[in-house]
Every structure is written in structure tokens, then in C-alpha cells.
CSV table of C-alpha atoms in Angstrom, one decimal:
chain,number,residue,atom,x,y,z
W,44,MET,CA,8.3,-9.7,-7.0
W,45,THR,CA,10.0,-6.5,-7.7
W,46,LYS,CA,10.1,-3.5,-5.6
W,47,ASP,CA,8.6,-1.7,-8.4
W,48,ALA,CA,5.9,-4.4,-8.9
W,49,CYS,CA,5.2,-4.2,-5.1
W,50,LYS,CA,4.3,-0.2,-6.0
W,51,LYS,CA,2.5,-0.8,-9.0
W,52,LEU,CA,0.0,-3.1,-7.0
W,53,VAL,CA,-0.3,-0.8,-4.0
W,54,ILE,CA,-1.3,2.4,-6.9
W,55,ASP,CA,-3.0,-0.1,-8.3
W,56,ILE,CA,-5.4,-0.7,-4.8
W,57,ILE,CA,-5.1,3.0,-4.3
W,58,SER,CA,-6.5,3.7,-7.0
W,59,ASP,CA,-9.9,1.2,-6.8
W,60,ILE,CA,-10.2,3.1,-3.2
W,61,ALA,CA,-9.9,6.4,-4.0
W,62,PRO,CA,-10.1,7.0,-7.6
W,63,ASP,CA,-10.1,10.9,-7.5
W,64,GLU,CA,-7.2,11.0,-6.6
W,65,ASP,CA,-4.5,11.7,-9.4
W,66,LEU,CA,-2.0,9.0,-8.7
W,67,SER,CA,0.8,10.1,-11.4
W,68,ALA,CA,2.8,12.5,-9.0
W,69,ILE,CA,3.4,10.2,-6.0
W,70,LYS,CA,6.4,10.0,-4.6
W,71,PRO,CA,7.6,7.5,-3.0
W,72,ASP,CA,9.7,8.3,-0.3
W,73,VAL,CA,6.6,10.4,1.6
W,74,ARG,CA,3.6,9.2,3.7
W,75,LEU,CA,0.5,8.1,1.6
W,76,ARG,CA,-1.1,9.9,3.4
W,77,ASP,CA,0.4,13.5,3.4
W,78,GLN,CA,-0.1,13.5,0.2
W,79,LEU,CA,-3.5,11.9,-0.6
W,80,GLN,CA,-6.4,12.7,1.4
W,81,LEU,CA,-6.6,9.5,2.0
W,82,ASP,CA,-7.8,9.1,5.7
W,83,SER,CA,-7.8,5.5,7.9
W,84,MET,CA,-10.8,3.6,6.8
W,85,ASP,CA,-9.4,4.3,3.0
W,86,PHE,CA,-5.6,2.7,5.0
W,87,LEU,CA,-7.4,-0.4,6.6
W,88,ASP,CA,-8.7,-0.7,2.9
W,89,ILE,CA,-5.5,-1.2,2.0
W,90,VAL,CA,-4.1,-3.7,4.2
W,91,MET,CA,-7.7,-5.3,3.6
W,92,GLU,CA,-7.5,-5.3,0.1
W,93,LEU,CA,-3.5,-7.3,0.3
W,94,ARG,CA,-4.6,-9.9,1.7
W,95,LYS,CA,-8.0,-10.5,-0.1
W,96,ARG,CA,-6.4,-10.0,-3.7
W,97,HIS,CA,-3.0,-10.9,-2.4
W,98,GLY,CA,-3.1,-13.1,0.4
W,99,ILE,CA,-0.5,-10.6,1.7
W,100,GLU,CA,-1.6,-10.3,5.7
W,101,VAL,CA,-0.3,-7.3,7.3
W,102,PRO,CA,-0.4,-7.3,11.4
W,103,GLU,CA,-1.6,-3.6,13.1
W,104,ALA,CA,1.5,-3.4,14.6
W,105,ASP,CA,3.2,-3.4,10.8
W,106,TYR,CA,1.0,-0.8,9.7
W,107,MET,CA,3.6,2.0,9.6
W,108,GLN,CA,5.3,-0.3,7.4
W,109,LEU,CA,2.5,0.6,4.9
W,110,ALA,CA,3.7,4.2,5.0
W,111,SER,CA,4.9,5.2,2.0
W,112,LEU,CA,5.5,3.5,-1.3
W,113,ASP,CA,9.3,2.4,-1.2
W,114,SER,CA,8.2,1.7,2.5
W,115,CYS,CA,5.1,-0.8,1.3
W,116,ALA,CA,7.7,-2.0,-1.4
W,117,GLU,CA,10.4,-2.5,1.6
W,118,TYR,CA,8.1,-4.5,3.6
W,119,LEU,CA,5.6,-6.5,0.6
W,120,THR,CA,8.8,-7.5,-1.6
W,121,PRO,CA,9.4,-10.1,0.7
W,122,LYS,CA,6.2,-11.7,1.5
W,123,PHE,CA,5.7,-11.6,-1.6
W,124,GLN,CA,9.0,-13.2,-2.2
W,125,ALA,CA,7.7,-16.1,-0.1
W,126,LYS,CA,5.1,-16.8,-0.9
W,127,GLY,CA,6.9,-18.0,-4.5
């Protein structure tokens, strides 16, 4: 999986969690919670959906790795590649 594919996957999850958000202008290097009206429960929903939909476990210590789209891609791409 490419980094761009990881970003799309995260955006797809966010669109399901926060369907009223305009996701067309997300800046990849800015914290998602600063750009969108996501609260801590929304963020946990993203983590849960990663596990449910894709079998990707994100330990609590690594939550900060999911702060922005760029950091999500940096963190998640190797995990998806390891899954094959």
C-alpha cells in the first residue's frame, strides 16, 4: 500500500465518522483535530475502525502518530505493507 492509499483510507474512515465535515481541503501536514471538528471519541473511532476494517492495531502510545494525514501515512504504510 502506498502512502497516498493510506491517506485515502483514513479520509474514508473520517467521512464515515464525521459525515458532515468537508474533507476536500484537508491539509496533510496539519493536525486533523485542528482542522476538523473531531473530538477524542472521534479519534478513538478512527483507531477502532483501523482495527475493525483492516486489522491494524494502534497502541495507545502511538496515537500521536495519527495526528495528521502525513503522519498517518508514515505510521500506517509500513503496517499495511507488513500485512502483505
